[in-house]
XYZ file of C-alpha atoms in Angstrom:
572
model
C -161.019 0.818 170.253
C -161.670 -0.647 173.663
C -163.551 1.572 176.127
C -160.703 1.277 178.630
C -159.117 3.573 176.053
C -155.851 1.652 176.003
C -155.472 0.935 172.305
C -155.461 2.969 169.122
C -157.237 1.941 165.948
C -155.254 0.825 162.959
C -157.416 2.102 160.161
C -158.238 -0.030 157.173
C -160.637 0.457 154.253
C -164.359 0.149 154.917
C -165.514 -3.400 154.361
C -168.235 -3.977 151.831
C -171.503 -3.448 153.617
C -172.982 -6.137 151.439
C -170.439 -8.656 152.699
C -170.947 -7.558 156.298
C -174.721 -7.777 155.964
C -174.540 -11.208 154.362
C -172.271 -12.566 157.084
C -174.406 -11.107 159.852
C -177.651 -12.326 158.352
C -176.292 -15.838 157.912
C -175.104 -16.111 161.506
C -177.784 -14.247 163.429
C -180.757 -14.086 161.109
C -181.777 -10.418 161.232
C -185.296 -9.752 160.041
C -185.890 -6.001 160.141
C -184.066 -2.724 160.422
C -186.950 -0.333 160.836
C -186.735 2.020 163.790
C -188.919 1.071 166.703
C -189.675 -2.423 165.379
C -188.841 -5.363 167.580
C -186.511 -7.777 165.851
C -185.596 -11.216 167.082
C -181.988 -12.059 166.391
C -182.137 -15.824 166.126
C -178.791 -17.590 165.702
C -178.643 -20.794 163.713
C -178.769 -23.805 166.042
C -175.891 -25.449 164.207
C -173.355 -22.822 165.318
C -171.088 -24.301 167.972
C -170.623 -22.369 171.187
C -166.828 -22.560 171.057
C -164.126 -24.113 168.875
C -162.691 -27.504 169.756
C -159.715 -27.213 172.119
C -156.225 -27.679 170.774
C -153.914 -30.270 172.359
C -152.112 -27.473 174.197
C -155.341 -26.281 175.754
C -156.096 -29.612 177.386
C -153.254 -28.977 179.817
C -154.702 -25.714 181.115
C -155.732 -25.379 184.727
C -159.503 -25.706 185.371
C -159.873 -21.944 185.906
C -158.583 -21.089 182.450
C -161.097 -21.007 179.592
C -160.436 -23.351 176.715
C -161.643 -21.117 173.868
C -158.678 -20.294 171.617
C -159.968 -16.777 170.839
C -161.515 -14.618 173.556
C -162.344 -11.070 172.524
C -162.423 -9.249 175.834
C -164.528 -6.102 176.263
C -162.862 -3.897 178.897
C -165.673 -1.829 180.341
C -167.015 0.551 182.915
C -170.494 1.512 184.091
C -171.862 4.817 182.751
C -174.600 6.990 184.245
C -176.778 9.124 181.942
C -177.643 12.550 183.375
C -180.262 15.045 182.240
C -178.577 18.079 183.790
C -181.805 20.092 184.161
C -183.318 17.398 186.376
C -180.370 16.192 188.440
C -179.207 18.599 191.179
C -179.626 22.358 191.626
C -176.684 24.228 193.160
C -178.084 27.774 193.140
C -181.752 27.439 194.119
C -183.343 28.389 190.794
C -185.046 25.002 190.445
C -182.918 23.970 187.457
C -180.174 21.385 187.680
C -176.716 22.578 186.728
C -173.100 21.506 186.277
C -172.059 22.641 189.749
C -174.872 20.499 191.096
C -173.462 17.433 189.397
C -170.036 18.238 190.831
C -171.596 18.407 194.306
C -173.121 14.967 193.769
C -170.112 13.185 192.283
C -169.583 11.297 195.534
C -173.056 9.796 195.128
C -171.895 8.399 191.802
C -168.348 7.464 192.811
C -166.361 8.939 195.666
C -163.089 7.504 194.352
C -162.613 5.264 197.388
C -163.164 1.570 196.741
C -163.459 0.903 200.477
C -166.660 2.920 200.881
C -170.048 1.345 200.168
C -172.480 4.265 199.869
C -171.660 5.354 196.310
C -172.772 3.706 193.074
C -169.244 3.079 191.842
C -169.789 4.154 188.229
C -166.793 4.892 186.016
C -168.378 7.295 183.552
C -171.154 9.836 183.105
C -172.964 10.866 179.935
C -174.230 14.445 179.974
C -177.305 14.990 177.854
C -177.030 18.209 175.770
C -175.310 21.052 177.610
C -175.109 23.580 174.759
C -177.358 26.670 174.554
C -180.780 25.825 173.170
C -184.286 27.329 173.104
C -185.825 24.045 174.285
C -185.787 22.411 177.712
C -184.120 19.236 176.392
C -181.327 20.886 174.425
C -181.351 18.723 171.309
C -181.653 21.827 169.100
C -178.386 23.681 169.563
C -177.785 27.398 168.970
C -174.073 27.542 169.905
C -171.842 24.483 169.727
C -168.908 26.020 171.597
C -170.748 27.299 174.664
C -172.558 25.986 177.740
C -176.268 26.570 178.309
C -176.388 29.468 180.823
C -179.116 27.608 182.738
C -176.439 24.996 183.474
C -173.509 27.283 184.208
C -170.307 28.201 182.402
C -167.503 26.553 180.520
C -165.412 26.948 183.657
C -168.078 25.039 185.647
C -167.827 22.222 183.124
C -164.061 22.086 183.389
C -164.270 21.913 187.189
C -166.776 19.054 186.855
C -164.452 17.177 184.500
C -161.445 17.714 186.778
C -163.318 16.554 189.879
C -164.763 13.575 188.023
C -161.322 12.521 186.835
C -160.025 12.664 190.418
C -162.624 10.010 191.259
C -161.882 7.857 188.227
C -165.003 9.004 186.340
C -164.884 9.741 182.621
C -167.209 12.402 181.202
C -168.771 12.143 177.756
C -171.271 14.612 176.330
C -174.103 14.526 173.840
C -173.004 15.838 170.457
C -175.930 16.742 168.200
C -174.633 17.296 164.678
C -177.440 15.958 162.477
C -179.335 19.231 162.884
C -179.229 22.589 164.626
C -181.925 24.757 166.142
C -183.843 26.940 163.705
C -182.719 29.744 166.045
C -179.060 29.030 165.285
C -177.404 32.027 163.553
C -176.333 29.710 160.738
C -179.920 28.794 159.910
C -181.260 32.321 160.300
C -178.700 33.516 157.774
C -179.327 30.514 155.519
C -183.061 31.199 155.392
C -182.732 34.927 154.755
C -179.845 35.009 152.301
C -180.124 32.710 149.309
C -176.718 33.874 148.147
C -175.198 33.916 151.627
C -172.304 31.891 153.022
C -174.598 29.635 155.052
C -177.296 28.900 152.473
C -175.772 25.553 151.502
C -175.181 24.539 155.123
C -178.779 23.275 155.148
C -180.870 21.226 152.709
C -183.209 23.436 150.642
C -185.534 21.600 148.284
C -185.676 24.369 145.697
C -181.886 24.803 145.624
C -181.348 21.083 145.045
C -184.331 20.570 142.726
C -185.817 18.067 145.126
C -189.548 17.348 145.314
C -191.234 18.572 148.477
C -192.692 15.213 149.427
C -191.890 12.021 151.293
C -192.022 10.718 154.824
C -189.407 11.400 157.476
C -187.039 8.525 158.206
C -187.391 9.403 161.893
C -191.129 8.699 161.772
C -192.097 12.306 162.510
C -194.206 12.896 159.387
C -193.522 15.427 156.639
C -189.763 16.147 156.584
C -190.100 19.428 154.636
C -190.914 22.763 156.245
C -191.578 26.176 154.722
C -189.890 29.466 155.548
C -189.659 32.650 153.454
C -190.923 30.843 150.355
C -188.447 27.947 150.492
C -188.601 24.447 151.981
C -185.900 23.067 154.243
C -185.336 19.523 155.471
C -185.997 18.814 159.129
C -186.640 15.129 159.703
C -187.454 15.434 163.412
C -189.547 18.638 163.395
C -189.491 22.138 161.985
C -187.425 23.413 164.921
C -184.518 21.121 163.972
C -183.323 21.869 160.424
C -180.965 19.208 159.079
C -177.421 20.217 158.221
C -176.106 19.465 154.736
C -173.203 17.069 155.188
C -172.554 17.040 151.449
C -171.049 20.468 152.110
C -167.365 20.036 153.103
C -167.528 23.212 155.213
C -170.181 21.593 157.415
C -168.094 18.468 157.856
C -165.013 20.519 158.696
C -166.913 22.633 161.226
C -168.316 19.615 163.026
C -164.879 18.052 163.337
C -163.541 21.343 164.715
C -166.373 21.376 167.280
C -165.540 17.853 168.391
C -161.873 18.743 168.747
C -162.829 21.852 170.766
C -164.565 19.792 173.445
C -161.858 17.135 173.629
C -159.305 19.891 174.139
C -161.457 21.096 177.070
C -161.043 17.686 178.709
C -164.232 15.900 177.636
C -163.514 12.164 177.275
C -165.751 11.454 174.309
C -169.199 11.760 172.830
C -172.597 10.163 172.595
C -173.601 10.870 169.002
C -177.271 11.702 168.612
C -179.259 10.491 165.577
C -176.096 8.995 164.120
C -177.771 7.043 161.320
C -179.669 10.084 160.026
C -176.708 12.179 158.822
C -177.493 11.388 155.188
C -180.665 9.308 155.523
C -183.618 11.684 155.392
C -186.665 10.027 153.813
C -188.153 6.689 154.851
C -187.456 5.276 151.396
C -183.771 6.192 151.633
C -182.253 3.095 153.268
C -179.806 2.048 150.578
C -176.365 0.564 151.104
C -174.889 3.642 149.458
C -176.544 5.926 152.019
C -175.330 3.810 154.925
C -171.834 3.798 153.416
C -171.874 7.616 153.321
C -172.917 7.731 156.981
C -170.202 5.306 158.028
C -167.547 7.093 155.962
C -168.424 10.413 157.620
C -168.179 8.940 161.110
C -164.878 7.244 160.239
C -163.557 10.642 159.170
C -164.873 12.157 162.406
C -163.240 9.376 164.436
C -159.861 10.031 162.811
C -160.146 13.731 163.565
C -160.960 13.053 167.218
C -158.050 10.624 167.518
C -155.686 13.411 166.491
C -156.616 15.188 169.736
C -157.279 12.189 171.991
C -156.687 8.693 170.599
C -158.494 7.316 173.650
C -161.706 9.324 173.180
C -164.759 7.083 173.658
C -167.397 7.427 170.947
C -170.792 5.738 171.273
C -173.432 6.166 168.605
C -177.198 6.174 168.708
C -178.171 3.913 165.806
C -181.739 3.155 166.836
C -182.082 -0.235 165.205
C -182.731 -3.768 166.350
C -180.805 -5.039 163.348
C -177.261 -6.210 164.009
C -176.467 -5.510 160.360
C -177.328 -1.847 160.732
C -175.456 -1.326 163.995
C -172.464 -3.451 163.012
C -171.571 -1.311 160.011
C -170.722 1.618 162.311
C -168.264 -0.418 164.395
C -165.716 -0.415 161.577
C -163.346 2.356 162.785
C -166.190 4.790 163.407
C -167.757 4.097 166.816
C -166.305 2.243 169.767
C -169.871 1.253 170.687
C -173.402 1.335 169.366
C -176.336 1.252 171.768
C -177.937 -2.193 171.856
C -181.655 -1.409 171.598
C -182.687 -4.976 170.825
C -180.940 -6.290 173.937
C -182.691 -3.681 176.092
C -186.072 -5.018 174.998
C -185.002 -8.601 175.694
C -183.729 -7.775 179.186
C -186.997 -6.137 180.211
C -189.000 -8.936 178.635
C -187.045 -11.556 180.596
C -187.418 -9.677 183.877
C -191.140 -9.096 183.394
C -192.026 -12.616 182.153
C -189.595 -14.300 184.571
C -188.414 -16.423 181.649
C -185.071 -16.882 179.943
C -185.051 -15.266 176.491
C -181.792 -16.675 175.111
C -179.832 -13.483 175.649
C -176.425 -15.123 175.960
C -176.967 -17.356 172.947
C -177.663 -14.339 170.743
C -174.937 -12.116 172.182
C -172.251 -14.763 171.811
C -172.842 -14.960 168.080
C -173.430 -11.251 167.584
C -170.154 -10.415 169.320
C -168.175 -12.789 167.112
C -169.418 -10.828 164.139
C -168.870 -7.407 165.690
C -165.356 -8.506 166.597
C -164.702 -9.440 162.984
C -166.044 -6.135 161.671
C -164.034 -4.061 164.179
C -160.859 -6.178 164.324
C -161.694 -6.886 167.962
C -161.960 -3.180 168.814
C -165.649 -2.859 169.760
C -167.385 -2.870 173.113
C -171.155 -3.117 173.391
C -173.184 -0.266 174.918
C -175.972 -1.905 176.899
C -178.865 -0.350 178.788
C -182.427 -0.885 179.966
C -184.030 2.426 178.950
C -182.941 5.968 178.174
C -184.389 9.489 177.925
C -186.544 8.549 174.915
C -188.328 5.558 176.446
C -190.765 4.879 179.266
C -188.839 4.231 182.444
C -187.883 0.737 183.599
C -190.106 0.706 186.664
C -193.128 1.831 184.669
C -192.524 -0.835 182.027
C -192.227 -3.418 184.813
C -195.496 -2.319 186.458
C -193.740 -0.938 189.533
C -192.495 -4.402 190.563
C -189.241 -3.993 192.561
C -188.267 -7.660 192.191
C -188.491 -7.457 188.425
C -186.519 -4.191 188.500
C -183.781 -5.868 190.557
C -183.539 -8.742 188.095
C -183.426 -6.402 185.096
C -180.525 -4.586 186.779
C -178.818 -7.879 187.610
C -179.004 -9.021 183.995
C -177.708 -5.688 182.712
C -174.797 -5.426 185.129
C -173.480 -8.939 184.586
C -173.325 -8.778 180.768
C -170.370 -7.673 178.601
C -170.017 -4.094 177.450
C -170.459 -0.666 178.998
C -173.756 -0.667 180.935
C -175.565 2.697 180.869
C -177.886 3.558 183.775
C -180.450 6.309 183.207
C -180.524 8.706 186.169
C -183.169 7.686 188.719
C -183.302 4.124 187.417
C -181.379 3.006 190.473
C -184.067 4.369 192.819
C -187.009 3.049 190.833
C -188.301 6.312 189.407
C -191.478 5.965 187.380
C -192.057 7.740 184.090
C -194.151 7.476 180.946
C -194.353 9.661 177.867
C -194.784 12.470 176.917
C -191.047 13.089 177.127
C -191.226 15.455 180.091
C -192.715 12.548 182.050
C -189.620 10.398 181.554
C -187.242 13.283 182.346
C -188.710 14.392 185.669
C -186.544 15.753 188.498
C -184.302 13.262 190.256
C -185.800 12.261 193.605
C -183.449 13.060 196.466
C -185.827 13.481 199.394
C -188.733 11.527 200.843
C -190.772 14.695 201.242
C -189.935 15.885 197.739
C -188.200 19.087 198.826
C -184.745 19.917 200.082
C -181.349 21.324 199.163
C -180.545 20.698 195.533
C -183.932 19.267 194.575
C -184.826 20.447 191.062
C -188.312 21.782 190.496
C -188.400 22.851 186.833
C -191.024 20.143 186.204
C -193.509 18.493 188.543
C -192.686 14.941 189.616
C -196.194 13.914 188.591
C -195.260 10.330 187.735
C -193.549 9.944 191.091
C -195.872 11.842 193.406
C -197.044 9.572 196.182
C -194.453 6.926 195.345
C -193.215 5.309 198.529
C -189.799 4.419 197.162
C -188.494 6.641 194.347
C -186.116 8.882 196.302
C -182.562 8.425 197.500
C -183.585 9.151 201.102
C -186.194 6.401 201.166
C -183.999 3.926 199.340
C -181.142 4.552 201.778
C -183.468 3.858 204.709
C -184.196 0.351 203.422
C -181.770 -2.480 203.924
C -182.622 -4.392 200.764
C -183.450 -1.492 198.489
C -183.181 -1.249 194.724
C -180.469 1.389 195.185
C -178.431 -0.938 197.368
C -178.924 -3.684 194.817
C -177.384 -1.443 192.147
C -174.478 -0.599 194.447
C -173.856 -4.260 195.212
C -174.050 -5.330 191.576
C -171.649 -2.629 190.390
C -169.250 -3.445 193.226
C -169.245 -7.122 192.246
C -168.742 -6.188 188.601
C -165.781 -3.978 189.524
C -164.251 -6.695 191.720
C -164.442 -9.615 189.277
C -162.295 -9.102 186.146
C -164.289 -11.604 184.083
C -167.504 -9.677 184.843
C -165.973 -6.327 184.074
C -163.998 -7.201 180.969
C -164.905 -10.698 179.776
C -166.629 -12.041 176.708
C -169.764 -14.195 176.991
C -170.514 -17.865 176.370
C -173.948 -19.422 176.553
C -174.592 -22.006 179.279
C -177.663 -24.213 178.985
C -179.485 -24.150 182.323
C -182.194 -26.670 181.478
C -184.645 -24.425 183.334
C -186.718 -21.730 181.622
C -186.800 -19.649 184.825
C -183.016 -19.408 184.895
C -180.691 -17.369 182.704
C -177.108 -18.642 182.844
C -173.964 -17.694 180.965
C -170.216 -17.726 181.335
C -168.015 -14.630 181.336
C -164.474 -15.219 180.133
C -161.176 -13.401 179.943
C -157.916 -15.001 178.840
C -157.117 -15.731 182.492
C -160.453 -16.231 184.229
C -163.915 -17.634 183.741
C -167.003 -17.414 185.933
C -170.550 -18.688 185.641
C -173.398 -16.213 186.165
C -176.752 -17.690 187.186
C -179.964 -15.660 187.555
C -183.181 -17.013 189.030
C -185.701 -14.742 187.341
C -188.678 -16.171 189.186
C -190.351 -15.797 192.562
C -189.850 -19.480 193.369
C -186.786 -21.411 194.443
C -185.072 -23.004 191.449
C -182.481 -25.725 190.951
C -179.843 -26.140 188.249
C -177.418 -28.941 187.527
C -173.874 -27.867 186.740
C -172.127 -29.637 183.872
C -168.521 -29.462 182.728
C -168.002 -27.854 179.323
C -165.321 -29.293 177.058
C -162.005 -29.444 178.904
C -162.709 -26.479 181.140
C -163.805 -28.458 184.159
C -166.878 -27.845 186.262
C -167.758 -24.965 188.561
C -167.133 -25.972 192.146
C -167.538 -22.894 194.377
C -169.741 -19.842 194.877
C -167.688 -16.700 194.301
C -170.446 -14.104 194.883
C -173.974 -14.595 196.196
C -176.020 -11.420 196.297
C -178.867 -13.219 198.082
C -176.504 -14.747 200.651
C -178.710 -17.846 200.746
C -177.882 -19.852 197.624
C -176.523 -23.355 198.191
C -174.151 -25.494 196.134
C -174.426 -29.215 196.785
C -172.093 -31.157 194.563
C -173.178 -30.468 190.984
C -176.514 -28.860 191.869
C -177.076 -25.264 192.854
C -180.194 -24.096 194.681
C -181.251 -20.543 193.966
C -183.633 -18.532 196.160
C -186.277 -16.384 194.419
C -185.048 -13.408 192.376
C -181.378 -14.094 192.972
C -178.010 -13.858 191.244
C -175.020 -16.094 191.925
C -171.492 -16.023 190.483
C -169.604 -19.330 190.503
C -165.956 -20.138 189.929
C -164.153 -23.377 188.959
């Protein structure tokens, strides 16, 4: 299903994961699927960039792409919000849902003529359910709102106001595990013959050995309580639910339907690959098939309420094989962790890393798996990773180029709150989830204070106030890039085709819809660069600059001159 939510899946049986894996490995050469391991997806050089044009295609106008099959990816830009850190409406130091509503105009005021909003089309709310922890990923009530954040009515007002501005709202849904403080688990632990005992995984009940290593990398997955051992692959405060129990599956589908009926537009699914996978040795095709089958069933249930619900899964893998399996009528998108690493590497090294070459081939395969119904979910970092600016050594030029790469690629780009103002942040996790910086002095109406801004204290740039006072700020760069993306259909919705630049300091690629093609050229370096334009097949050459964010690029015949750290969009 496309993220513009305009089509409905036609369900078909799950393809053989073996066949999918074989096809993917042949075409993009995956080498590893272990979480947190960098994997280089290296396409075979012999794969052609596009099929040969048919006789009918040779008569097309120069602006029309010649590829016979273009799988468009209608998209919008999403903004990830940690509610606790974003904006405080009642002065208690904790961000809340009313605070987000107050700041919707910062994200998108609904008026395309204004220039002081980001222009995003969606927001992702990190967990908003009641929880004993600050982050909320251990839920105690799936049908309620964390009282620190407000009420269900506050959420509905936020959704209504967001929709008025053309903003979709998706929420984190954490179904792999609950909190150990959840009433279900308390009853399960105390009552071996109770209704909820089999809602969790108890080693003694299932005659399983109390040994192994957590698939999440957190150590021993078994934890003791009242003489029994339960499975909790992340930590003892997050007991895993037993999805072999049909009552658990039914309850989780009911919970999803509950939130869609309240107006939520979809979900970001936490720990999506861990529903059945629990031990590090458990990575079989059969286990993956069970995961995919569950999420297909969940998808069908959600479509009964809202066929246009957007579902994006966290499958933390750099392997296209592993992510691709979930795009078969389960998720609309899977987060592209491998691409995120490549984007930051390119920006930091100032060197092209073959992003377009890899994506072009990966997307052909994802399109085949999903019958053309997938859209990538692309990002630079999220709430589990050191922030962009910290990874780029606080270099604003590199941060601008990372953003430029992200916001000119296919798929739904996700921006982590504060990324657009250059917030710094390194682990532990509280350090990458610090309060959003609104004011130069660090205090003011709405500023959250639940955690010190220790990573950002003394920073001369990481606040909205300071960024707004600069003409060529990182924040303005984000606004400009999103505006260009929203204005150019091929940038917003097009597929990608590699374009050889002949210059290692330049990343170039084409974006194509069935009616339009543009050439995107990034000078990643701090020096002026030159690139020769060459016609591709029967498409004709690029002859004019459509958008120049630097306002100083020059096109002279078939050569374009690019100033340092610049992005140019060309048209035929």
